[in-house]
Amino acid sequence: KQEVTQIPAALSVPEGENLVLNCSFTDSAIYNLQWFRQDPGKGLTSLLLIQSSQREQTSGRLNASLDKSSGRSTLYIAASQPGDSATYLCAVEEGGFKTIFGAGTRLFVKA
Amino acid sequence: NAGVTQTPKFQVLKTGQSMTLQCAQDMNHEYMSWYRQDPGMGLRLIHYSVGAGITDQGEVPNGYNVSRSTTEDFPLRLLSAAPSQTSVYFCASSYRQGVRTEAFFGQGTRLTVV
């Protein structure tokens, strides 16, 4: 059974810091891995999608890497801003469209 | 440009009542799914569908039914609501184009069972 773990569960940093969020998964037979952002009381917004054959994806200040063989992904946020405060969720698709989520990392960026 | 639409946004039910959470997407996506989100537990898959007429169980299917009679709609039915079903429910739809898959989520339905 696939299990997705995100570390840390919560993180508080001052504005301007570079930070790394971690995601690990137990079964490396994944189709893709997606990072989402969730604001309080809101739905999920897709940030980055990495196919199983890819190693990383970048969008603006965000960079996500994938090491499928070791079951790990990281989300790197450069020059963090208070507007980055949210919960970040990692999700792996097992194929057949079945997607399993981690519990998320709650990020707070202090001005 | 509606995307994924969930109704209602909020609902309070009494124990034992039944209801249907609605989900509709206008992107012609094959795949739709329902999740529940509880504090500290992330999203857990309830049921999913890979196309009209096809549904399957996810991680936590007990107490819920689904059907997929059209590509656009994927309603979630609570047969006899229990306090343990108090949660935030999210509907999602996905497409696959070649090797690329991407999921889109509705805004959620906050359900309280008293």
mmCIF file of C-alpha atoms in Angstrom:
data_model
loop_
_atom_site.group_PDB
_atom_site.id
_atom_site.type_symbol
_atom_site.label_atom_id
_atom_site.label_comp_id
_atom_site.label_asym_id
_atom_site.label_seq_id
_atom_site.Cartn_x
_atom_site.Cartn_y
_atom_site.Cartn_z
ATOM 1 C CA LYS A 1 0.000 0.000 0.000
ATOM 2 C CA GLN A 2 1.423 3.365 -1.046
ATOM 3 C CA GLU A 3 2.149 5.769 1.802
ATOM 4 C CA VAL A 4 3.196 9.383 1.318
ATOM 5 C CA THR A 5 4.968 11.241 4.119
ATOM 6 C CA GLN A 6 5.766 14.934 4.267
ATOM 7 C CA ILE A 7 8.382 16.466 6.529
ATOM 8 C CA PRO A 8 8.253 18.815 8.321
ATOM 9 C CA ALA A 9 4.591 18.984 9.318
ATOM 10 C CA ALA A 10 4.938 22.710 9.966
ATOM 11 C CA LEU A 11 7.575 25.313 9.247
ATOM 12 C CA SER A 12 7.975 28.972 10.218
ATOM 13 C CA VAL A 13 10.659 31.058 8.506
ATOM 14 C CA PRO A 14 11.498 34.749 8.151
ATOM 15 C CA GLU A 15 10.839 36.424 4.831
ATOM 16 C CA GLY A 16 13.602 36.024 2.267
ATOM 17 C CA GLU A 17 14.793 32.574 3.348
ATOM 18 C CA ASN A 18 15.218 29.734 0.893
ATOM 19 C CA LEU A 19 13.493 26.590 2.112
ATOM 20 C CA VAL A 20 12.996 22.925 1.271
ATOM 21 C CA LEU A 21 9.910 20.808 1.796
ATOM 22 C CA ASN A 22 10.301 17.053 1.710
ATOM 23 C CA CYS A 23 8.037 14.283 0.441
ATOM 24 C CA SER A 24 8.708 10.550 0.526
ATOM 25 C CA PHE A 25 6.707 7.643 -0.847
ATOM 26 C CA THR A 26 6.974 3.932 -0.195
ATOM 27 C CA ASP A 27 6.260 2.443 -3.646
ATOM 28 C CA SER A 28 8.457 3.763 -6.448
ATOM 29 C CA ALA A 29 6.084 2.501 -9.166
ATOM 30 C CA ILE A 30 4.453 5.895 -9.658
ATOM 31 C CA TYR A 31 3.135 7.555 -12.773
ATOM 32 C CA ASN A 32 3.784 11.123 -11.622
ATOM 33 C CA LEU A 33 4.161 13.337 -8.569
ATOM 34 C CA GLN A 34 2.358 16.627 -8.099
ATOM 35 C CA TRP A 35 2.832 19.457 -5.608
ATOM 36 C CA PHE A 36 -0.214 21.478 -4.571
ATOM 37 C CA ARG A 37 -0.799 24.587 -2.532
ATOM 38 C CA GLN A 38 -3.834 24.931 -0.268
ATOM 39 C CA ASP A 39 -4.861 28.190 1.384
ATOM 40 C CA PRO A 40 -7.045 28.044 4.529
ATOM 41 C CA GLY A 41 -10.633 27.143 3.693
ATOM 42 C CA LYS A 42 -9.831 26.829 -0.002
ATOM 43 C CA GLY A 43 -9.337 24.113 -2.566
ATOM 44 C CA LEU A 44 -6.052 22.889 -3.996
ATOM 45 C CA THR A 45 -3.995 24.671 -6.627
ATOM 46 C CA SER A 46 -1.507 22.685 -8.680
ATOM 47 C CA LEU A 47 2.036 24.090 -8.473
ATOM 48 C CA LEU A 48 4.264 21.602 -10.256
ATOM 49 C CA LEU A 49 3.824 18.235 -11.907
ATOM 50 C CA ILE A 50 6.759 15.855 -12.418
ATOM 51 C CA GLN A 51 6.317 12.836 -14.661
ATOM 52 C CA SER A 52 8.006 9.633 -13.510
ATOM 53 C CA SER A 53 10.617 9.945 -16.273
ATOM 54 C CA GLN A 54 11.570 13.491 -15.249
ATOM 55 C CA ARG A 55 14.003 14.633 -12.565
ATOM 56 C CA GLU A 56 12.747 18.157 -11.883
ATOM 57 C CA GLN A 57 10.362 20.929 -12.808
ATOM 58 C CA THR A 58 10.634 24.670 -12.255
ATOM 59 C CA SER A 59 8.084 27.444 -12.078
ATOM 60 C CA GLY A 60 9.240 30.893 -11.009
ATOM 61 C CA ARG A 61 10.702 30.651 -7.494
ATOM 62 C CA LEU A 62 9.625 27.017 -7.162
ATOM 63 C CA ASN A 63 11.681 23.990 -8.083
ATOM 64 C CA ALA A 64 10.580 20.408 -7.515
ATOM 65 C CA SER A 65 12.850 17.406 -7.856
ATOM 66 C CA LEU A 66 12.021 13.720 -8.060
ATOM 67 C CA ASP A 67 14.202 10.720 -7.225
ATOM 68 C CA LYS A 68 11.868 7.858 -7.993
ATOM 69 C CA SER A 69 14.298 5.089 -7.093
ATOM 70 C CA SER A 70 14.710 6.395 -3.554
ATOM 71 C CA GLY A 71 11.073 7.436 -3.211
ATOM 72 C CA ARG A 72 11.754 11.120 -2.583
ATOM 73 C CA SER A 73 10.751 14.520 -3.851
ATOM 74 C CA THR A 74 11.663 17.981 -2.641
ATOM 75 C CA LEU A 75 10.004 21.332 -3.223
ATOM 76 C CA TYR A 76 12.456 24.207 -3.095
ATOM 77 C CA ILE A 77 11.080 27.723 -2.546
ATOM 78 C CA ALA A 78 13.534 30.537 -3.178
ATOM 79 C CA ALA A 79 13.387 33.926 -1.464
ATOM 80 C CA SER A 80 10.224 33.135 0.501
ATOM 81 C CA GLN A 81 7.507 35.783 0.867
ATOM 82 C CA PRO A 82 4.587 36.175 3.296
ATOM 83 C CA GLY A 83 2.270 35.355 0.386
ATOM 84 C CA ASP A 84 3.834 31.886 0.253
ATOM 85 C CA SER A 85 2.200 31.059 3.602
ATOM 86 C CA ALA A 86 -0.075 28.068 2.967
ATOM 87 C CA THR A 87 -0.177 24.301 3.261
ATOM 88 C CA TYR A 88 1.838 22.439 0.632
ATOM 89 C CA LEU A 89 0.670 18.974 -0.348
ATOM 90 C CA CYS A 90 2.543 16.278 -2.207
ATOM 91 C CA ALA A 91 0.583 13.649 -4.167
ATOM 92 C CA VAL A 92 1.678 10.596 -6.153
ATOM 93 C CA GLU A 93 -0.320 8.984 -8.919
ATOM 94 C CA GLU A 94 -0.001 5.220 -8.969
ATOM 95 C CA GLY A 95 -1.387 4.740 -12.443
ATOM 96 C CA GLY A 96 -5.031 4.156 -13.286
ATOM 97 C CA PHE A 97 -5.447 7.737 -12.056
ATOM 98 C CA LYS A 98 -5.344 6.664 -8.397
ATOM 99 C CA THR A 99 -3.663 9.479 -6.449
ATOM 100 C CA ILE A 100 -2.414 9.305 -2.856
ATOM 101 C CA PHE A 101 -1.695 12.447 -0.823
ATOM 102 C CA GLY A 102 0.647 13.281 1.996
ATOM 103 C CA ALA A 103 -0.616 15.103 5.083
ATOM 104 C CA GLY A 104 1.014 18.366 4.004
ATOM 105 C CA THR A 105 3.486 20.899 5.345
ATOM 106 C CA ARG A 106 2.029 24.073 6.869
ATOM 107 C CA LEU A 107 4.326 26.970 5.966
ATOM 108 C CA PHE A 108 4.305 30.361 7.665
ATOM 109 C CA VAL A 109 6.561 33.097 6.300
ATOM 110 C CA LYS A 110 7.029 35.986 8.705
ATOM 111 C CA ALA A 111 7.323 39.528 7.342
ATOM 112 C CA ASN B 1 -14.275 28.968 -17.233
ATOM 113 C CA ALA B 2 -15.925 27.021 -14.397
ATOM 114 C CA GLY B 3 -13.501 24.082 -13.982
ATOM 115 C CA VAL B 4 -14.683 21.815 -11.142
ATOM 116 C CA THR B 5 -17.823 22.942 -9.323
ATOM 117 C CA GLN B 6 -18.958 21.489 -6.014
ATOM 118 C CA THR B 7 -22.263 22.103 -4.297
ATOM 119 C CA PRO B 8 -23.159 22.812 -1.593
ATOM 120 C CA LYS B 9 -20.221 24.649 0.012
ATOM 121 C CA PHE B 10 -21.495 24.001 3.533
ATOM 122 C CA GLN B 11 -23.942 21.428 4.941
ATOM 123 C CA VAL B 12 -25.091 20.332 8.373
ATOM 124 C CA LEU B 13 -26.760 16.938 8.664
ATOM 125 C CA LYS B 14 -28.301 15.014 11.513
ATOM 126 C CA THR B 15 -27.040 11.511 12.212
ATOM 127 C CA GLY B 16 -28.845 9.029 9.980
ATOM 128 C CA GLN B 17 -29.801 11.516 7.274
ATOM 129 C CA SER B 18 -28.753 10.931 3.692
ATOM 130 C CA MET B 19 -27.591 13.463 1.147
ATOM 131 C CA THR B 20 -25.759 13.870 -2.129
ATOM 132 C CA LEU B 21 -22.738 16.081 -2.706
ATOM 133 C CA GLN B 22 -22.644 17.310 -6.277
ATOM 134 C CA CYS B 23 -19.577 17.626 -8.473
ATOM 135 C CA ALA B 24 -19.494 18.793 -12.067
ATOM 136 C CA GLN B 25 -16.620 19.523 -14.435
ATOM 137 C CA ASP B 26 -16.719 21.212 -17.811
ATOM 138 C CA MET B 27 -13.272 20.184 -19.063
ATOM 139 C CA ASN B 28 -14.306 16.828 -20.579
ATOM 140 C CA HIS B 29 -11.907 15.005 -18.258
ATOM 141 C CA GLU B 30 -12.080 11.224 -18.101
ATOM 142 C CA TYR B 31 -11.065 10.835 -14.493
ATOM 143 C CA MET B 32 -12.928 12.153 -11.459
ATOM 144 C CA SER B 33 -12.463 11.447 -7.786
ATOM 145 C CA TRP B 34 -13.706 12.278 -4.309
ATOM 146 C CA TYR B 35 -11.499 12.927 -1.303
ATOM 147 C CA ARG B 36 -12.093 13.791 2.298
ATOM 148 C CA GLN B 37 -9.711 15.965 4.276
ATOM 149 C CA ASP B 38 -9.475 15.691 8.039
ATOM 150 C CA PRO B 39 -7.142 17.747 10.255
ATOM 151 C CA GLY B 40 -3.553 16.490 10.113
ATOM 152 C CA MET B 41 -4.387 13.646 7.725
ATOM 153 C CA GLY B 42 -4.131 15.151 4.271
ATOM 154 C CA LEU B 43 -6.582 14.021 1.604
ATOM 155 C CA ARG B 44 -7.870 10.452 1.537
ATOM 156 C CA LEU B 45 -9.393 8.947 -1.592
ATOM 157 C CA ILE B 46 -13.019 7.816 -1.178
ATOM 158 C CA HIS B 47 -14.076 6.737 -4.694
ATOM 159 C CA TYR B 48 -12.876 7.414 -8.203
ATOM 160 C CA SER B 49 -14.019 6.965 -11.770
ATOM 161 C CA VAL B 50 -11.965 6.520 -14.945
ATOM 162 C CA GLY B 51 -14.886 7.246 -17.233
ATOM 163 C CA ALA B 52 -18.659 7.261 -17.566
ATOM 164 C CA GLY B 53 -20.125 4.047 -16.190
ATOM 165 C CA ILE B 54 -16.920 3.031 -14.367
ATOM 166 C CA THR B 55 -16.281 3.587 -10.661
ATOM 167 C CA ASP B 56 -13.959 2.053 -8.093
ATOM 168 C CA GLN B 57 -13.213 2.273 -4.394
ATOM 169 C CA GLY B 58 -10.416 4.293 -2.890
ATOM 170 C CA GLU B 59 -8.876 4.163 0.587
ATOM 171 C CA VAL B 60 -11.988 4.997 2.653
ATOM 172 C CA PRO B 61 -15.138 4.004 0.698
ATOM 173 C CA ASN B 62 -17.375 2.754 3.521
ATOM 174 C CA GLY B 63 -20.561 4.774 4.001
ATOM 175 C CA TYR B 64 -20.376 6.402 0.562
ATOM 176 C CA ASN B 65 -21.773 5.569 -2.870
ATOM 177 C CA VAL B 66 -20.967 7.070 -6.254
ATOM 178 C CA SER B 67 -22.174 6.788 -9.817
ATOM 179 C CA ARG B 68 -20.919 8.212 -13.106
ATOM 180 C CA SER B 69 -23.693 8.340 -15.658
ATOM 181 C CA THR B 70 -22.126 11.213 -17.616
ATOM 182 C CA THR B 71 -18.585 12.477 -18.158
ATOM 183 C CA GLU B 72 -19.441 15.781 -16.501
ATOM 184 C CA ASP B 73 -21.012 14.691 -13.204
ATOM 185 C CA PHE B 74 -19.779 12.563 -10.309
ATOM 186 C CA PRO B 75 -22.104 12.799 -7.283
ATOM 187 C CA LEU B 76 -21.150 11.404 -3.870
ATOM 188 C CA ARG B 77 -23.955 9.953 -1.750
ATOM 189 C CA LEU B 78 -23.877 9.570 2.003
ATOM 190 C CA LEU B 79 -26.299 6.770 2.771
ATOM 191 C CA SER B 80 -26.755 7.298 6.525
ATOM 192 C CA ALA B 81 -24.639 10.137 7.859
ATOM 193 C CA ALA B 82 -22.474 9.553 10.939
ATOM 194 C CA PRO B 83 -20.455 12.050 13.024
ATOM 195 C CA SER B 84 -17.278 10.330 11.750
ATOM 196 C CA GLN B 85 -18.153 11.664 8.293
ATOM 197 C CA THR B 86 -17.730 15.260 9.465
ATOM 198 C CA SER B 87 -15.009 16.475 7.144
ATOM 199 C CA VAL B 88 -14.188 18.658 4.168
ATOM 200 C CA TYR B 89 -14.901 16.896 0.883
ATOM 201 C CA PHE B 90 -13.052 17.666 -2.338
ATOM 202 C CA CYS B 91 -13.910 16.587 -5.842
ATOM 203 C CA ALA B 92 -11.196 16.472 -8.501
ATOM 204 C CA SER B 93 -10.983 15.826 -12.206
ATOM 205 C CA SER B 94 -7.913 14.850 -14.203
ATOM 206 C CA TYR B 95 -6.865 14.498 -17.796
ATOM 207 C CA ARG B 96 -4.097 12.526 -19.401
ATOM 208 C CA GLN B 97 -2.434 13.773 -22.560
ATOM 209 C CA GLY B 98 0.353 11.472 -23.643
ATOM 210 C CA VAL B 99 2.449 11.042 -20.525
ATOM 211 C CA ARG B 100 1.099 14.129 -18.826
ATOM 212 C CA THR B 101 -1.615 13.952 -16.169
ATOM 213 C CA GLU B 102 -2.857 16.884 -14.139
ATOM 214 C CA ALA B 103 -5.529 17.152 -11.433
ATOM 215 C CA PHE B 104 -7.908 20.054 -10.832
ATOM 216 C CA PHE B 105 -9.843 20.468 -7.608
ATOM 217 C CA GLY B 106 -13.144 22.003 -6.593
ATOM 218 C CA GLN B 107 -13.379 24.435 -3.692
ATOM 219 C CA GLY B 108 -14.649 21.833 -1.252
ATOM 220 C CA THR B 109 -17.785 21.048 0.728
ATOM 221 C CA ARG B 110 -17.599 21.429 4.500
ATOM 222 C CA LEU B 111 -19.911 18.817 6.036
ATOM 223 C CA THR B 112 -20.849 18.622 9.697
ATOM 224 C CA VAL B 113 -22.837 15.680 11.046
ATOM 225 C CA VAL B 114 -24.410 16.257 14.450
#
